[in-house]
Short mmCIF file of C-alpha atoms in Angstrom, two decimals:
data_model
loop_
_atom_site.label_atom_id
_atom_site.label_comp_id
_atom_site.label_asym_id
_atom_site.label_seq_id
_atom_site.Cartn_x
_atom_site.Cartn_y
_atom_site.Cartn_z
CA MET A 1 0.02 0.04 0.04
CA ILE A 2 1.33 3.41 -1.02
CA GLN A 3 0.36 6.12 1.51
CA GLY A 4 1.41 9.71 1.49
CA ALA A 5 2.74 11.95 4.17
CA GLY A 6 0.34 14.52 2.90
CA SER A 7 -2.30 15.12 0.12
CA ASN A 8 -1.17 15.45 -3.45
CA VAL A 9 2.24 13.87 -2.90
CA GLY A 10 1.85 11.89 -6.12
CA LYS A 11 0.37 8.70 -4.86
CA SER A 12 -1.87 8.09 -7.86
CA MET A 13 1.02 8.46 -10.36
CA LEU A 14 3.29 6.36 -8.25
CA VAL A 15 0.79 3.54 -8.23
CA ALA A 16 0.23 3.81 -11.95
CA GLY A 17 4.00 3.92 -12.69
CA ILE A 18 4.92 1.11 -10.22
CA ALA A 19 2.03 -1.05 -11.67
CA ARG A 20 3.19 -0.53 -15.28
CA ALA A 21 6.81 -1.35 -14.35
CA CYS A 22 5.65 -4.60 -12.64
CA VAL A 23 3.52 -5.46 -15.68
CA ILE A 24 6.57 -5.02 -17.87
CA ARG A 25 8.43 -7.40 -15.55
CA GLY A 26 5.71 -9.94 -16.32
CA LEU A 27 3.53 -9.70 -13.22
CA SER A 28 -0.27 -9.75 -13.12
CA VAL A 29 -1.10 -6.48 -11.30
CA ALA A 30 -4.26 -4.57 -10.25
CA PRO A 31 -4.80 -1.21 -8.56
CA PHE A 32 -7.00 -0.68 -5.54
CA LYS A 33 -8.12 2.42 -3.59
CA PRO A 34 -10.44 1.74 -0.69
CA GLN A 35 -11.84 5.29 -0.48
CA ASN A 36 -11.48 8.07 -2.95
CA MET A 37 -12.81 11.60 -3.00
CA SER A 38 -13.18 13.06 -6.44
CA ASN A 39 -15.70 14.47 -8.86
CA ASN A 40 -13.54 13.26 -11.74
CA ALA A 41 -15.12 9.81 -12.16
CA ALA A 42 -14.70 7.06 -14.66
CA VAL A 43 -17.53 4.78 -15.89
CA THR A 44 -16.51 1.05 -15.51
CA THR A 45 -17.12 -1.87 -17.73
CA ASP A 46 -19.40 -3.45 -15.08
CA GLY A 47 -21.77 -0.46 -15.08
CA GLY A 48 -20.58 1.66 -12.07
CA GLU A 49 -18.23 4.52 -11.39
CA ILE A 50 -14.81 4.87 -9.77
CA GLY A 51 -12.19 7.55 -9.44
CA ARG A 52 -10.49 8.63 -12.59
CA ALA A 53 -7.06 7.75 -11.16
CA GLN A 54 -7.98 4.12 -10.61
CA ALA A 55 -9.16 3.98 -14.28
CA LEU A 56 -5.68 5.24 -15.32
CA GLN A 57 -3.98 2.79 -12.98
CA ALA A 58 -6.10 -0.09 -14.46
CA ARG A 59 -4.91 1.02 -17.89
CA ALA A 60 -1.29 0.89 -16.65
CA CYS A 61 -2.08 -2.74 -15.58
CA GLY A 62 -3.64 -3.57 -18.99
CA LEU A 63 -7.06 -4.00 -17.39
CA ASP A 64 -10.54 -2.70 -17.91
CA PRO A 65 -11.65 -0.60 -14.93
CA ILE A 66 -14.15 -2.29 -12.57
CA VAL A 67 -15.97 -1.02 -9.53
CA ASP A 68 -13.97 -3.26 -7.11
CA MET A 69 -10.84 -1.16 -7.86
CA ASN A 70 -12.41 1.74 -5.85
CA PRO A 71 -15.34 0.45 -3.65
CA VAL A 72 -16.01 3.79 -1.96
CA LEU A 73 -16.09 7.08 -3.91
CA LEU A 74 -17.07 10.34 -2.38
CA LYS A 75 -18.27 13.01 -4.75
CA PRO A 76 -18.46 16.46 -3.07
CA GLU A 77 -21.59 18.46 -3.76
CA THR A 78 -21.07 21.16 -1.18
CA ASP A 79 -18.29 22.23 1.15
CA THR A 80 -19.70 19.94 3.86
CA GLY A 81 -21.51 17.15 2.03
CA ALA A 82 -20.87 14.54 -0.55
CA GLN A 83 -22.58 11.83 -2.63
CA VAL A 84 -21.50 8.45 -1.33
CA ILE A 85 -20.83 5.80 -4.14
CA VAL A 86 -20.42 2.18 -2.92
CA GLN A 87 -19.14 -0.51 -5.24
CA GLY A 88 -20.01 1.79 -8.21
CA GLN A 89 -23.55 2.81 -7.19
CA ARG A 90 -24.95 5.83 -5.38
CA LEU A 91 -25.79 4.87 -1.79
CA THR A 92 -26.73 8.13 -0.27
CA THR A 93 -25.65 11.86 0.22
CA LEU A 94 -24.27 12.80 3.58
CA ARG A 95 -22.69 15.71 5.51
CA ALA A 96 -19.05 15.06 6.36
CA ARG A 97 -19.81 14.54 10.06
CA ASP A 98 -22.48 11.97 9.25
CA TYR A 99 -20.16 10.14 6.91
CA GLY A 100 -17.52 10.03 9.66
CA LYS A 101 -20.00 8.04 11.71
CA MET A 102 -20.93 5.78 8.83
CA LYS A 103 -17.64 4.98 7.17
CA SER A 104 -16.58 2.09 9.50
CA THR A 105 -19.80 0.27 8.43
CA LEU A 106 -18.43 0.21 4.80
CA MET A 107 -15.25 -1.82 5.76
CA PRO A 108 -16.86 -5.18 5.00
CA ARG A 109 -17.70 -3.96 1.42
CA VAL A 110 -14.16 -2.55 1.04
CA LEU A 111 -12.64 -5.91 2.09
CA GLU A 112 -15.00 -7.81 -0.06
CA SER A 113 -13.93 -5.88 -3.19
CA PHE A 114 -10.25 -6.22 -2.17
CA GLU A 115 -10.51 -10.00 -1.74
CA ARG A 116 -12.21 -10.37 -5.23
CA LEU A 117 -9.56 -8.17 -6.81
CA LYS A 118 -6.73 -10.32 -5.34
CA GLN A 119 -7.97 -13.51 -7.05
CA GLY A 120 -5.58 -14.68 -9.67
CA ARG A 121 -3.23 -11.66 -9.23
CA ASP A 122 0.47 -11.63 -8.53
CA LEU A 123 0.25 -8.16 -6.97
CA VAL A 124 -2.33 -5.63 -5.93
CA ILE A 125 -1.02 -2.04 -5.33
CA VAL A 126 -3.15 -0.09 -2.95
CA GLU A 127 -3.44 3.71 -2.84
CA GLY A 128 -4.09 5.49 0.37
CA ALA A 129 -5.98 8.84 0.75
CA GLY A 130 -4.68 11.95 2.27
CA SER A 131 -2.24 11.09 5.08
CA PRO A 132 -2.21 8.60 7.95
CA ALA A 133 -0.78 11.47 10.11
CA GLU A 134 -4.43 12.75 10.39
CA ILE A 135 -4.78 10.71 13.51
CA ASN A 136 -7.88 12.61 14.46
CA LEU A 137 -9.60 10.63 11.64
CA ARG A 138 -8.21 7.23 12.59
CA ALA A 139 -11.24 5.95 14.36
CA GLY A 140 -13.32 4.01 11.77
CA ASP A 141 -10.70 4.66 9.04
CA ILE A 142 -11.09 2.76 5.88
CA ALA A 143 -8.75 4.81 3.63
CA ASN A 144 -5.26 4.42 5.27
CA MET A 145 -4.14 2.53 8.33
CA GLY A 146 -7.57 1.21 9.16
CA PHE A 147 -7.61 -0.60 5.86
CA ALA A 148 -3.96 -1.63 6.07
CA GLU A 149 -4.52 -3.08 9.49
CA ALA A 150 -7.77 -4.87 8.48
CA ALA A 151 -6.27 -6.39 5.27
CA ASN A 152 -2.81 -6.88 6.75
CA VAL A 153 -1.14 -4.98 3.96
CA PRO A 154 2.42 -3.56 4.37
CA VAL A 155 2.77 0.18 3.75
CA VAL A 156 5.28 2.31 1.89
CA LEU A 157 5.10 5.96 2.87
CA ALA A 158 5.76 8.61 0.17
CA GLY A 159 6.91 12.18 0.90
CA ASP A 160 6.81 15.20 -1.43
CA ILE A 161 10.15 17.09 -1.39
CA ASP A 162 8.93 19.73 -3.98
CA ARG A 163 6.87 21.33 -1.20
CA GLY A 164 9.80 21.48 1.16
CA GLY A 165 10.05 19.93 4.66
CA VAL A 166 10.11 16.36 3.48
CA ILE A 167 12.18 15.21 6.50
CA ALA A 168 9.55 16.54 8.85
CA GLN A 169 6.77 15.03 6.71
CA LEU A 170 8.13 11.53 7.08
CA VAL A 171 9.72 11.66 10.49
CA GLY A 172 6.71 13.60 11.83
CA THR A 173 4.33 10.94 10.57
CA HIS A 174 6.44 8.30 12.33
CA ALA A 175 6.23 10.38 15.59
CA VAL A 176 2.48 10.84 15.71
CA LEU A 177 1.40 7.44 14.60
CA PRO A 178 0.39 4.87 17.27
CA GLU A 179 2.95 2.01 17.54
CA GLY A 180 0.68 -0.55 15.72
CA ASP A 181 0.25 1.76 12.71
CA ARG A 182 3.93 2.77 12.71
CA ASN A 183 4.92 -0.88 12.44
CA LEU A 184 2.76 -1.43 9.32
CA ILE A 185 5.17 0.98 7.43
CA LYS A 186 8.06 -0.92 6.06
CA ALA A 187 9.69 1.62 3.86
CA PHE A 188 9.65 5.21 2.50
CA LEU A 189 10.33 6.94 -0.71
CA VAL A 190 10.78 10.66 -1.62
CA ASN A 191 8.98 12.06 -4.72
CA LYS A 192 9.37 15.07 -6.97
CA PHE A 193 13.03 15.87 -6.42
CA ARG A 194 14.58 18.54 -8.65
CA GLY A 195 18.33 19.13 -8.97
CA ASP A 196 21.35 17.14 -7.91
CA ILE A 197 20.03 14.06 -6.09
CA ALA A 198 23.32 13.56 -4.36
CA LEU A 199 22.51 16.69 -2.24
CA PHE A 200 19.72 14.75 -0.48
CA SER A 201 21.61 11.54 0.49
CA ASP A 202 22.33 12.78 4.00
CA GLY A 203 18.57 13.78 4.25
CA ALA A 204 17.52 10.25 3.33
CA THR A 205 19.90 8.82 5.78
CA GLU A 206 18.37 10.93 8.63
CA ILE A 207 14.89 9.69 7.71
CA ALA A 208 16.04 6.09 7.72
CA THR A 209 17.88 6.47 11.03
CA ARG A 210 15.02 8.27 12.79
CA THR A 211 12.27 5.90 11.53
CA GLY A 212 13.93 2.58 11.07
CA TRP A 213 12.16 2.25 7.62
CA SER A 214 13.88 1.07 4.51
CA ASP A 215 14.78 3.71 1.93
CA LEU A 216 13.30 2.79 -1.42
CA GLY A 217 14.94 5.73 -3.15
CA THR A 218 14.39 9.38 -4.30
CA LEU A 219 12.27 9.83 -7.43
CA THR A 220 13.32 12.81 -9.54
CA TRP A 221 10.80 15.08 -11.15
CA PHE A 222 8.98 13.35 -14.04
CA THR A 223 8.64 16.11 -16.61
CA ASP A 224 5.94 14.41 -18.63
CA ALA A 225 3.56 13.94 -15.83
CA TRP A 226 1.26 16.65 -17.40
CA LYS A 227 0.57 14.32 -20.27
CA LEU A 228 -1.38 11.88 -18.07
CA PRO A 229 -4.99 12.39 -17.07
CA ALA A 230 -5.26 14.41 -13.85
CA GLU A 231 -7.78 13.50 -11.12
CA ASP A 232 -7.28 16.25 -8.55
CA VAL A 233 -8.90 19.66 -9.27
CA LEU A 234 -5.68 21.17 -7.89
CA ASP A 235 -3.87 19.88 -10.93
CA ILE A 236 -5.94 21.73 -13.36
CA ALA A 237 -3.73 24.51 -14.78
CA THR A 238 -3.34 26.68 -17.87
CA ARG A 239 -1.26 24.98 -20.56
CA LYS A 240 0.30 27.27 -23.11
CA GLY A 241 0.58 25.89 -26.64
CA GLY A 242 -0.07 27.64 -29.88
CA GLY A 243 -2.28 30.39 -30.97
CA PHE A 244 -5.69 28.67 -30.86
CA LYS A 245 -7.18 29.47 -27.37
CA ILE A 246 -9.76 27.40 -25.53
CA VAL A 247 -10.97 29.06 -22.40
CA VAL A 248 -12.38 26.98 -19.53
CA PRO A 249 -14.16 28.76 -16.58
CA LYS A 250 -13.14 26.87 -13.41
CA LEU A 251 -16.42 25.94 -11.83
CA GLY A 252 -16.56 25.42 -8.01
CA ARG A 253 -17.81 21.77 -8.42
CA ILE A 254 -16.09 21.10 -11.74
CA ALA A 255 -16.43 17.39 -12.62
CA ASN A 256 -14.99 15.03 -15.29
CA PHE A 257 -12.49 17.62 -16.48
CA ASP A 258 -10.51 14.84 -18.22
CA ASP A 259 -12.27 16.18 -21.32
CA LEU A 260 -9.48 18.76 -21.27
CA ASP A 261 -6.53 16.37 -21.30
CA PRO A 262 -6.49 15.60 -25.14
CA LEU A 263 -6.80 19.29 -25.88
CA VAL A 264 -3.83 20.11 -23.60
CA ASN A 265 -1.78 17.79 -25.60
CA GLU A 266 -2.44 19.52 -29.01
CA PRO A 267 0.71 21.66 -29.82
CA ASP A 268 -1.28 24.54 -31.50
CA VAL A 269 -3.82 24.71 -28.63
CA THR A 270 -3.62 26.85 -25.45
CA VAL A 271 -6.00 25.74 -22.80
CA GLU A 272 -6.59 28.65 -20.37
CA ILE A 273 -8.25 28.04 -17.09
CA ILE A 274 -10.09 31.02 -15.80
CA GLU A 275 -10.03 31.34 -12.05
CA PRO A 276 -13.09 32.84 -10.18
CA GLY A 277 -12.91 36.65 -10.41
CA ARG A 278 -11.21 36.85 -13.81
CA PRO A 279 -13.22 37.71 -16.95
CA LEU A 280 -13.36 35.35 -19.95
CA PRO A 281 -10.65 36.62 -22.26
CA LEU A 282 -11.67 38.58 -25.38
CA ASP A 283 -9.39 36.61 -27.61
CA ALA A 284 -10.94 33.13 -26.91
CA ASP A 285 -11.59 31.05 -29.93
CA LEU A 286 -13.73 28.50 -27.97
CA VAL A 287 -15.23 28.66 -24.56
CA LEU A 288 -15.66 25.20 -23.12
CA ILE A 289 -18.00 24.86 -20.13
CA PRO A 290 -17.11 21.60 -18.42
CA GLY A 291 -19.14 19.17 -16.33
CA SER A 292 -20.37 20.03 -12.86
CA LYS A 293 -21.30 17.96 -9.80
CA SER A 294 -23.82 20.64 -8.82
CA THR A 295 -25.11 22.33 -11.93
CA ILE A 296 -27.51 24.87 -10.33
CA SER A 297 -25.00 26.16 -7.74
CA ASP A 298 -22.19 26.40 -10.42
CA LEU A 299 -24.60 28.27 -12.59
CA ALA A 300 -25.23 30.76 -9.92
CA GLU A 301 -21.44 31.16 -9.48
CA PHE A 302 -21.05 31.56 -13.25
CA ARG A 303 -23.36 34.56 -13.15
CA ARG A 304 -21.80 35.90 -9.86
CA HIS A 305 -18.41 36.18 -11.64
CA GLY A 306 -20.01 37.97 -14.58
CA TRP A 307 -19.12 35.13 -16.90
CA ASP A 308 -22.64 35.13 -18.36
CA ILE A 309 -22.12 38.64 -19.61
CA ASP A 310 -18.74 37.64 -20.98
CA LEU A 311 -20.07 34.57 -22.71
CA HIS A 312 -22.86 36.68 -24.29
CA ALA A 313 -20.32 39.02 -25.75
CA HIS A 314 -18.16 36.17 -26.96
CA ILE A 315 -21.08 34.71 -28.94
CA ARG A 316 -22.04 38.14 -30.28
CA ARG A 317 -18.52 38.48 -31.70
CA GLY A 318 -18.91 35.12 -33.50
CA GLY A 319 -17.08 32.94 -30.97
CA HIS A 320 -17.78 29.25 -30.43
CA VAL A 321 -19.12 27.56 -27.27
CA LEU A 322 -19.22 23.91 -26.22
CA GLY A 323 -20.98 22.72 -23.05
CA ILE A 324 -20.36 19.21 -21.82
CA CYS A 325 -22.73 17.53 -19.41
CA GLY A 326 -23.35 20.11 -16.68
CA GLY A 327 -22.07 22.86 -19.05
CA TYR A 328 -24.69 21.62 -21.59
CA GLN A 329 -27.44 21.94 -19.00
CA MET A 330 -26.37 25.48 -18.14
CA LEU A 331 -26.56 26.66 -21.68
CA GLY A 332 -30.26 25.91 -21.91
CA ARG A 333 -33.30 27.99 -21.18
CA GLU A 334 -34.12 26.40 -17.78
CA ILE A 335 -33.00 23.74 -15.30
CA CYS A 336 -35.92 22.08 -13.42
CA ASP A 337 -35.21 20.42 -10.14
CA ASP A 338 -38.72 19.70 -8.94
CA ASP A 339 -37.47 16.79 -6.70
CA GLY A 340 -34.75 18.87 -4.90
CA ILE A 341 -32.02 16.66 -6.17
CA GLU A 342 -29.39 19.59 -5.88
CA GLY A 343 -30.99 21.39 -3.01
CA LYS A 344 -34.28 23.22 -2.59
CA PRO A 345 -36.92 22.21 -5.13
CA GLY A 346 -37.37 24.73 -7.84
CA ARG A 347 -36.56 25.96 -11.37
CA VAL A 348 -33.79 28.28 -12.41
CA PRO A 349 -33.22 30.11 -15.75
CA GLY A 350 -30.37 28.91 -17.71
CA LEU A 351 -27.92 31.02 -19.82
CA GLY A 352 -30.40 30.77 -22.69
CA HIS A 353 -27.99 30.08 -25.60
CA LEU A 354 -29.65 26.76 -26.49
CA ASP A 355 -33.36 26.33 -26.77
CA VAL A 356 -33.56 23.31 -24.49
CA VAL A 357 -34.82 22.55 -20.95
CA THR A 358 -33.26 20.16 -18.48
CA LYS A 359 -35.26 18.17 -15.97
CA LEU A 360 -33.10 16.69 -13.20
CA GLU A 361 -34.18 13.15 -12.15
CA PRO A 362 -32.95 10.83 -9.40
CA LYS A 363 -31.88 8.00 -11.75
CA LYS A 364 -28.25 8.41 -12.84
CA THR A 365 -27.25 7.59 -16.36
CA LEU A 366 -23.98 5.62 -16.31
CA SER A 367 -22.75 4.10 -19.61
CA LEU A 368 -19.82 3.59 -21.83
CA THR A 369 -20.96 4.86 -25.14
CA GLU A 370 -19.94 4.77 -28.74
CA ALA A 371 -21.21 7.73 -30.80
CA THR A 372 -20.77 9.10 -34.31
CA ASP A 373 -20.26 12.72 -35.19
CA ARG A 374 -23.05 13.52 -37.64
CA ASN A 375 -21.00 16.17 -39.35
CA SER A 376 -17.74 14.34 -39.95
CA GLY A 377 -18.80 10.75 -39.61
CA GLU A 378 -16.02 10.20 -37.06
CA THR A 379 -16.57 7.61 -34.37
CA VAL A 380 -16.17 8.52 -30.64
CA GLN A 381 -15.70 6.20 -27.72
CA GLY A 382 -16.97 8.16 -24.64
CA TYR A 383 -19.08 7.77 -21.56
CA GLU A 384 -22.19 9.27 -20.05
CA ILE A 385 -22.50 10.06 -16.32
CA HIS A 386 -25.25 12.43 -15.39
CA LEU A 387 -28.66 13.15 -13.82
CA GLY A 388 -31.42 14.52 -15.86
CA ARG A 389 -32.90 14.69 -19.44
CA THR A 390 -32.43 17.59 -21.80
CA GLU A 391 -35.14 18.28 -24.43
CA GLY A 392 -36.21 21.11 -26.71
CA PRO A 393 -36.23 22.46 -30.23
CA ASP A 394 -32.41 22.75 -30.56
CA THR A 395 -32.06 18.95 -30.04
CA ALA A 396 -33.43 18.65 -33.60
CA ARG A 397 -29.98 19.96 -34.56
CA ALA A 398 -28.27 17.11 -32.59
CA TRP A 399 -24.75 16.63 -33.76
CA LEU A 400 -24.05 13.06 -32.38
CA SER A 401 -25.73 9.76 -33.08
CA ILE A 402 -25.71 6.97 -30.53
CA GLY A 403 -27.26 3.85 -32.07
CA ASP A 404 -30.79 4.73 -33.16
CA ARG A 405 -31.00 7.94 -31.07
CA THR A 406 -29.45 11.41 -31.42
CA GLU A 407 -27.56 13.30 -28.81
CA GLY A 408 -26.79 16.88 -28.04
CA ALA A 409 -28.06 20.18 -29.39
CA SER A 410 -26.81 23.16 -31.50
CA ASN A 411 -28.13 26.66 -31.97
CA ALA A 412 -29.19 27.94 -35.42
CA SER A 413 -25.66 29.17 -36.22
CA GLY A 414 -24.03 26.02 -35.14
CA ARG A 415 -21.53 28.05 -33.00
CA VAL A 416 -23.12 26.92 -29.67
CA ARG A 417 -23.28 23.24 -28.97
CA GLY A 418 -23.82 20.95 -26.00
CA CYS A 419 -23.93 17.24 -25.24
CA TYR A 420 -23.76 14.75 -22.45
CA LEU A 421 -20.95 12.65 -23.88
CA HIS A 422 -17.58 12.84 -22.15
CA GLY A 423 -14.38 11.67 -23.78
CA LEU A 424 -15.09 13.25 -27.16
CA PHE A 425 -11.61 14.58 -27.80
CA CYS A 426 -9.86 11.35 -26.96
CA ALA A 427 -10.94 10.30 -30.47
CA ASP A 428 -8.15 11.53 -32.68
CA GLY A 429 -10.34 11.80 -35.83
CA PHE A 430 -13.11 13.72 -34.11
CA ARG A 431 -10.65 16.05 -32.31
CA ARG A 432 -8.82 16.92 -35.57
CA GLN A 433 -12.05 17.56 -37.51
CA TYR A 434 -13.60 19.64 -34.72
CA LEU A 435 -10.58 21.85 -34.03
CA ALA A 436 -9.73 22.25 -37.72
CA GLY A 437 -13.29 23.38 -38.30
CA LEU A 438 -12.70 26.18 -35.84
CA GLY A 439 -9.53 27.26 -37.45
CA ALA A 440 -6.89 25.42 -35.36
CA HIS A 441 -3.80 23.73 -36.82
CA VAL A 442 -4.12 20.11 -35.69
CA SER A 443 -1.41 17.45 -35.13
CA ASP A 444 -1.49 13.87 -36.27
CA ALA A 445 -0.59 12.64 -32.82
CA SER A 446 -2.54 9.72 -31.19
CA TYR A 447 -3.76 10.79 -27.78
CA GLU A 448 -4.28 7.24 -26.42
CA GLY A 449 -1.01 6.20 -27.90
CA GLN A 450 0.71 9.15 -26.11
CA VAL A 451 -0.87 8.17 -22.74
CA ASP A 452 0.48 4.59 -23.06
CA ALA A 453 3.91 5.88 -24.17
CA THR A 454 3.95 8.25 -21.09
CA LEU A 455 3.00 5.30 -18.74
CA ASP A 456 5.89 3.35 -20.23
CA ALA A 457 8.30 6.27 -19.74
CA LEU A 458 6.99 6.62 -16.16
CA ALA A 459 7.71 2.89 -15.56
CA GLN A 460 11.30 3.32 -16.78
CA HIS A 461 11.75 6.42 -14.72
CA ILE A 462 10.63 4.54 -11.57
CA GLU A 463 12.78 1.48 -12.38
CA ALA A 464 15.86 3.86 -12.67
CA HIS A 465 15.29 5.66 -9.30
CA LEU A 466 13.33 3.38 -6.95
CA ASP A 467 14.38 -0.04 -5.49
CA LEU A 468 11.52 -2.14 -6.91
CA ASP A 469 13.18 -5.37 -5.89
CA THR A 470 12.89 -4.35 -2.24
CA LEU A 471 9.39 -3.09 -2.75
CA LEU A 472 8.24 -6.51 -4.10
CA SER A 473 10.04 -8.28 -1.27
CA ILE A 474 7.99 -6.24 1.20
CA ALA A 475 4.71 -7.24 -0.57
CA LYS A 476 2.94 -10.16 1.10
#
């Protein structure tokens, strides 16, 4: 089990890279994360949803993603509450304090998934969440030491030297942990080092001396990390490329922002993330409104920042707009939440750029979907993950076909579009056709091929810097 001495130390990428390295060595490997918190979810082949990081890790293992890889997924809807997904399906929505009382009851389901996942595998690599040093959360824990103890899994603790204070991170974690938890940790590693690695040798010796843990090595900065899909909203950043500018307003409950990853990888494309309080730039070629876990509250925030005015001006100047999932719902005339799914029952006006109305409904659509772009004929492999149905006159100009039904909507000019399908831009043919139609210079690169090549490079990077032989000897 890879745990972190803090949040965002690189656990997800470490698991993906170690997994790919072990697969290259000829082992049968699977990823596992007992509890994840993310609004960036992936739809699984067995009809549920898990964290996007576990889907990437499954890919690193050469596996299709399944719900047992992440049996508990928390999807924040407010600052104090989240939707609770158990083994791929929504169980309930709870405030943080109420989930704290409930989480220990989920341990049997977590262990059940873990035991199934182990069958026939040489190795399962488990990712922790946050940090085990949060000892105030230890009671009933299923994410870190609570799981490691229950499943009898040895732990490797990772520290992040890029933030500074890595010796205190690791030695401090050793100091605050109770003896039983401390003894589960067998080794440590240091991640994200920049510069001359020899300068840290004394630091690594100090950590080993003060903790008694084996040193698995210091991993230098992996410069191509940005080419892999990100799960954490903290990792969303502007990526400067060429002259074609895609502007993305950063919604408070942004979800499934992996739609941006293939665009970031296009050399002629600059993807600019607009933080709250900043206007949408005048030189945007395309405004992309991404998915949202709480469409109505994010729509209110969109207006509060004045982005509705900026968007109207962008469209008046002849600019293009694409709304995906929650962004699609916002672009319509109205959002109806008569059942109070997102809060108080009611109806709110949308941005009014598409003549459609969305009705939120309790049943969630979860599906892996193959669609055809009706303009270019290109095939898209994507996924749907949403609540609600969207209908209205502009759906007569739907621009996708899924089997015998159409999907999406366009305004009369065709410059404003929306749809529920995530993953559109992973399809190289569609991405090239769409961007070229807007005036961008497109590359002939394969996005999926680039992801696999980057995973291979990450595996080689890990083999070069970490002691994988010792890590495998620690695994039970």
